[in-house]
Amino acid sequence: MTAKSLNAVLDNFLVAVRFYHLAVSAMSVAGVTADISSSQATASGERQSAAAASVSAAVPSSSRWIFTHEQLMRVPSVREGMSPEEELKRRRVSASTIHQMADRLNHESRVRISQLCICAAMMHMHRFFVFHSFFKFDPRDIAAACLFLAGKSEECPRKLDHVVRVWWAIKFPHSPNLDNNRLHEASQLIVTLENLVLQTIAFDLSVDIPHPYVLTHMQKFARDASGNRRISEIAYWFASDMLHMTNWGVRYTAKAIACVCIQMACLWAEFEVTAVYTKPAAKTLPCRYILNLEC
């Protein structure tokens, strides 16, 4: 492809961005709520209603965002004809984009994007696609919007133009660098999508991730488990992989995911949990006992 034809393709892309921006901007908070209500009507009585802005504030934030397997099999992408396997694959593409962008941005600044920020961005993305279709939104675009949003809420913000340039380089690796006009158009797209993500999650920026539970409860092995530091590291990265490779972030509680990560890390290290916890409950359900899970 010649430079001239490539520039024509990019110009056409930015024209599409302008229409995309106008269309998404037209979606007011009421419009997004109506879209969510439509999803709720399709699956009457589902806990998806927790994501709407009208949900009672008395409901704990983390419990609003836990959905059953059956509910996740009826998300918009699946209802519109996408297979559950492909839907999960698109989630992984979005999560991978978040990781790639964070890695590149961390090379450009002394203030690093934290693992907490990356996980928060993935959680926002998972919540967003419970109510929106991959047929309408590119997972890489939503990844950029979610990372930009999480950077602000988790106190490791990045300038919009830095985020946009990295997103562009990942999405269009063989294209020329953004000039000022294209940068402005692309920035408007990311900001518009950020606003749509905020509306979809009802401005609920709180996320409960498994990592703190893993670190806190792995300390219980400190005096008795040989190689505890290594086990803790493995469990910690298992927690990140769970949010990256699965939709468990909107299917199970953070505590339950932490339980699985600890169990997997102990199995990997061939460490018997019952060597530390000797009560009968620990022998039958060791990680449930460790984390004091009620379910």
Short mmCIF file of C-alpha atoms in Angstrom, two decimals, residues 34-286:
data_model
loop_
_atom_site.label_atom_id
_atom_site.label_comp_id
_atom_site.label_asym_id
_atom_site.label_seq_id
_atom_site.Cartn_x
_atom_site.Cartn_y
_atom_site.Cartn_z
CA ALA A 34 -33.06 2.92 28.60
CA ASP A 35 -30.66 0.56 26.83
CA ILE A 36 -29.86 -1.12 30.14
CA SER A 37 -33.56 -1.35 30.94
CA SER A 38 -34.12 -3.07 27.60
CA SER A 39 -31.52 -5.68 28.52
CA GLN A 40 -33.22 -6.16 31.86
CA ALA A 41 -36.59 -6.69 30.20
CA THR A 42 -35.14 -9.49 28.08
CA ALA A 43 -33.96 -11.29 31.22
CA SER A 44 -36.65 -10.34 33.70
CA GLY A 45 -35.67 -10.37 37.34
CA GLU A 46 -31.95 -10.70 36.66
CA ARG A 47 -29.39 -9.03 38.85
CA GLN A 48 -28.28 -7.02 35.83
CA SER A 49 -30.69 -4.36 37.06
CA ALA A 50 -28.04 -3.51 39.62
CA ALA A 51 -26.02 -1.68 36.98
CA ALA A 52 -28.71 0.86 36.23
CA ALA A 53 -28.38 4.22 37.89
CA SER A 54 -31.70 3.74 39.65
CA VAL A 55 -30.41 0.88 41.77
CA SER A 56 -30.75 1.47 45.48
CA ALA A 57 -27.59 2.82 47.08
CA ALA A 58 -28.19 0.41 49.96
CA VAL A 59 -26.98 -2.48 47.80
CA PRO A 60 -23.23 -3.07 48.32
CA SER A 61 -21.36 -1.86 45.25
CA SER A 62 -19.45 -5.08 44.65
CA SER A 63 -22.57 -7.27 44.80
CA ARG A 64 -24.30 -5.22 42.10
CA TRP A 65 -21.80 -6.45 39.56
CA ILE A 66 -22.01 -10.22 40.08
CA PHE A 67 -23.98 -12.05 37.41
CA THR A 68 -24.89 -15.69 36.91
CA HIS A 69 -23.57 -17.83 34.09
CA GLU A 70 -27.03 -17.79 32.52
CA GLN A 71 -27.12 -14.00 32.58
CA LEU A 72 -23.70 -13.76 30.95
CA MET A 73 -24.91 -16.12 28.23
CA ARG A 74 -27.52 -13.49 27.33
CA VAL A 75 -25.34 -10.40 27.06
CA PRO A 76 -26.00 -8.19 23.98
CA SER A 77 -23.17 -9.66 21.88
CA VAL A 78 -24.49 -13.20 22.35
CA ARG A 79 -28.09 -12.17 21.77
CA GLU A 80 -27.01 -10.57 18.49
CA GLY A 81 -25.45 -13.79 17.23
CA MET A 82 -21.90 -13.92 18.60
CA SER A 83 -20.87 -17.21 20.19
CA PRO A 84 -19.99 -17.13 23.91
CA GLU A 85 -16.48 -18.30 23.00
CA GLU A 86 -15.99 -15.40 20.58
CA GLU A 87 -17.45 -12.96 23.11
CA LEU A 88 -14.91 -14.12 25.68
CA LYS A 89 -12.15 -13.85 23.06
CA ARG A 90 -13.09 -10.21 22.45
CA ARG A 91 -12.92 -9.54 26.19
CA ARG A 92 -9.39 -10.96 26.16
CA VAL A 93 -8.45 -8.70 23.25
CA SER A 94 -9.63 -5.71 25.25
CA ALA A 95 -7.78 -6.85 28.38
CA SER A 96 -4.61 -7.45 26.34
CA THR A 97 -4.86 -3.96 24.89
CA ILE A 98 -5.09 -2.52 28.41
CA HIS A 99 -1.93 -4.40 29.39
CA GLN A 100 -0.06 -3.37 26.23
CA MET A 101 -1.01 0.27 26.66
CA ALA A 102 -0.01 0.27 30.33
CA ASP A 103 3.37 -1.28 29.50
CA ARG A 104 4.11 1.33 26.83
CA LEU A 105 2.92 4.22 28.98
CA ASN A 106 5.08 3.01 31.87
CA HIS A 107 8.15 3.23 29.63
CA GLU A 108 7.40 6.89 29.02
CA SER A 109 6.97 8.09 32.60
CA ARG A 110 8.53 7.72 36.02
CA VAL A 111 5.09 7.49 37.63
CA ARG A 112 3.97 3.98 36.80
CA ILE A 113 0.47 2.77 36.05
CA SER A 114 -0.13 0.37 38.92
CA GLN A 115 -1.41 -3.18 38.73
CA LEU A 116 -4.46 -1.98 40.65
CA CYS A 117 -5.15 0.56 37.88
CA ILE A 118 -4.80 -2.10 35.18
CA CYS A 119 -7.17 -4.42 37.04
CA ALA A 120 -9.66 -1.60 37.63
CA ALA A 121 -9.61 -0.84 33.89
CA MET A 122 -10.29 -4.51 33.09
CA MET A 123 -13.17 -4.55 35.56
CA HIS A 124 -14.72 -1.44 33.97
CA MET A 125 -14.37 -3.14 30.58
CA HIS A 126 -16.02 -6.37 31.76
CA ARG A 127 -18.91 -4.41 33.27
CA PHE A 128 -19.34 -2.32 30.12
CA PHE A 129 -19.71 -5.34 27.85
CA VAL A 130 -22.38 -6.88 30.05
CA PHE A 131 -24.63 -4.16 28.60
CA HIS A 132 -23.09 -3.33 25.23
CA SER A 133 -22.29 -5.37 22.15
CA PHE A 134 -18.94 -6.05 20.55
CA PHE A 135 -20.74 -5.59 17.25
CA LYS A 136 -21.05 -1.89 18.09
CA PHE A 137 -17.85 -1.17 20.00
CA ASP A 138 -14.28 -2.12 19.19
CA PRO A 139 -12.72 -3.80 22.26
CA ARG A 140 -9.47 -1.85 21.73
CA ASP A 141 -11.30 1.48 21.79
CA ILE A 142 -13.10 0.60 25.02
CA ALA A 143 -9.80 -0.60 26.48
CA ALA A 144 -8.26 2.83 25.92
CA ALA A 145 -11.27 4.59 27.43
CA CYS A 146 -11.27 2.30 30.48
CA LEU A 147 -7.53 2.71 31.10
CA PHE A 148 -7.81 6.50 30.76
CA LEU A 149 -10.70 6.46 33.26
CA ALA A 150 -9.01 4.08 35.71
CA GLY A 151 -5.84 6.16 35.65
CA LYS A 152 -7.75 9.09 37.09
CA SER A 153 -9.72 7.11 39.67
CA GLU A 154 -6.67 5.11 40.85
CA GLU A 155 -4.37 8.15 41.10
CA CYS A 156 -1.97 7.33 38.29
CA PRO A 157 -3.36 9.53 35.50
CA ARG A 158 -1.89 9.96 32.06
CA LYS A 159 -2.34 12.85 29.66
CA LEU A 160 -5.04 12.22 27.10
CA ASP A 161 -2.74 12.75 24.13
CA HIS A 162 -0.26 10.21 25.53
CA VAL A 163 -3.03 7.62 25.94
CA VAL A 164 -4.38 8.33 22.46
CA ARG A 165 -0.99 8.05 20.75
CA VAL A 166 -0.27 4.71 22.43
CA TRP A 167 -3.75 3.42 21.58
CA TRP A 168 -3.30 4.50 17.96
CA ALA A 169 0.10 2.81 17.71
CA ILE A 170 -1.35 -0.46 19.00
CA LYS A 171 -4.50 -0.37 16.89
CA PHE A 172 -2.77 0.84 13.71
CA PRO A 173 0.82 -0.42 14.02
CA HIS A 174 1.68 0.24 10.35
CA SER A 175 0.13 3.68 10.04
CA PRO A 176 1.89 7.05 10.20
CA ASN A 177 2.04 8.97 13.45
CA LEU A 178 -0.93 11.12 14.35
CA ASP A 179 -0.85 14.72 13.20
CA ASN A 180 -2.61 17.39 15.25
CA ASN A 181 -5.91 17.15 13.37
CA ARG A 182 -6.10 13.39 13.66
CA LEU A 183 -5.00 13.55 17.28
CA HIS A 184 -7.90 15.87 18.07
CA GLU A 185 -10.44 13.61 16.38
CA ALA A 186 -9.08 10.47 18.03
CA SER A 187 -8.99 12.19 21.43
CA GLN A 188 -12.65 13.14 21.07
CA LEU A 189 -13.47 9.50 20.40
CA ILE A 190 -11.71 8.27 23.55
CA VAL A 191 -13.29 10.98 25.71
CA THR A 192 -16.74 10.18 24.32
CA LEU A 193 -16.27 6.49 25.03
CA GLU A 194 -15.00 7.29 28.52
CA ASN A 195 -18.23 9.18 29.19
CA LEU A 196 -20.27 6.28 27.84
CA VAL A 197 -18.41 3.84 30.09
CA LEU A 198 -19.11 6.11 33.07
CA GLN A 199 -22.81 6.26 32.23
CA THR A 200 -23.01 2.52 31.72
CA ILE A 201 -21.44 1.70 35.09
CA ALA A 202 -23.65 4.34 36.74
CA PHE A 203 -20.55 6.30 37.80
CA ASP A 204 -19.61 3.46 40.15
CA LEU A 205 -15.81 3.54 40.08
CA SER A 206 -15.32 1.24 43.05
CA VAL A 207 -13.89 -2.15 42.14
CA ASP A 208 -13.22 -5.10 44.40
CA ILE A 209 -10.31 -7.12 43.05
CA PRO A 210 -8.85 -10.36 44.45
CA HIS A 211 -5.26 -9.15 44.90
CA PRO A 212 -5.61 -7.62 48.40
CA TYR A 213 -7.29 -10.79 49.66
CA VAL A 214 -4.51 -12.91 48.18
CA LEU A 215 -1.75 -10.83 49.78
CA THR A 216 -3.46 -10.54 53.16
CA HIS A 217 -4.25 -14.20 53.56
CA MET A 218 -1.03 -15.52 52.09
CA GLN A 219 0.72 -13.85 55.03
CA LYS A 220 -0.75 -16.60 57.19
CA PHE A 221 1.70 -18.98 55.56
CA ALA A 222 4.72 -16.81 56.34
CA ARG A 223 6.04 -18.78 59.29
CA ASP A 224 5.12 -22.26 58.12
CA ALA A 225 5.26 -22.39 54.33
CA SER A 226 8.65 -22.84 52.76
CA GLY A 227 8.98 -20.54 49.80
CA ASN A 228 5.98 -18.46 50.89
CA ARG A 229 7.14 -15.41 48.94
CA ARG A 230 7.15 -17.38 45.72
CA ILE A 231 3.71 -18.88 46.43
CA SER A 232 2.36 -15.39 47.15
CA GLU A 233 3.74 -14.05 43.87
CA ILE A 234 2.23 -16.91 41.89
CA ALA A 235 -1.17 -16.46 43.57
CA TYR A 236 -1.00 -12.72 42.90
CA TRP A 237 -0.34 -13.14 39.19
CA PHE A 238 -2.97 -15.87 38.96
CA ALA A 239 -5.41 -13.21 40.20
CA SER A 240 -4.40 -10.87 37.37
CA ASP A 241 -4.72 -13.67 34.83
CA MET A 242 -8.21 -14.51 36.07
CA LEU A 243 -9.38 -10.98 35.30
CA HIS A 244 -7.55 -11.02 31.96
CA MET A 245 -8.48 -14.42 30.57
CA THR A 246 -11.98 -14.97 32.01
CA ASN A 247 -15.17 -13.07 32.75
CA TRP A 248 -14.97 -14.09 36.41
CA GLY A 249 -14.63 -10.45 37.45
CA VAL A 250 -18.37 -10.06 36.84
CA ARG A 251 -19.29 -13.63 37.76
CA TYR A 252 -17.67 -14.29 41.15
CA THR A 253 -16.73 -12.18 44.15
CA ALA A 254 -13.14 -11.03 44.55
CA LYS A 255 -12.88 -13.18 47.66
CA ALA A 256 -13.94 -16.30 45.78
CA ILE A 257 -11.44 -15.60 42.99
CA ALA A 258 -8.72 -15.10 45.61
CA CYS A 259 -9.64 -18.48 47.08
CA VAL A 260 -9.13 -20.17 43.72
CA CYS A 261 -5.82 -18.37 43.15
CA ILE A 262 -4.45 -19.43 46.55
CA GLN A 263 -5.54 -23.02 45.97
CA MET A 264 -3.92 -23.08 42.52
CA ALA A 265 -0.69 -21.55 43.82
CA CYS A 266 -0.49 -24.08 46.64
CA LEU A 267 -1.10 -26.95 44.22
CA TRP A 268 1.60 -25.57 41.93
CA ALA A 269 4.05 -25.41 44.86
CA GLU A 270 2.92 -28.82 46.17
CA PHE A 271 2.19 -27.15 49.50
CA GLU A 272 -0.46 -28.66 51.78
CA VAL A 273 -2.71 -25.94 53.17
CA THR A 274 -3.65 -28.26 56.02
CA ALA A 275 -0.04 -28.13 57.23
CA VAL A 276 -0.85 -24.64 58.52
CA TYR A 277 -4.55 -24.98 59.30
CA THR A 278 -5.32 -28.13 61.24
CA LYS A 279 -9.02 -27.68 62.07
CA PRO A 280 -11.45 -30.14 60.41
CA ALA A 281 -13.01 -27.40 58.26
CA ALA A 282 -9.60 -26.62 56.79
CA LYS A 283 -9.08 -30.24 55.77
CA THR A 284 -12.30 -30.43 53.75
CA LEU A 285 -12.40 -26.94 52.22
CA PRO A 286 -9.01 -25.37 52.95
#
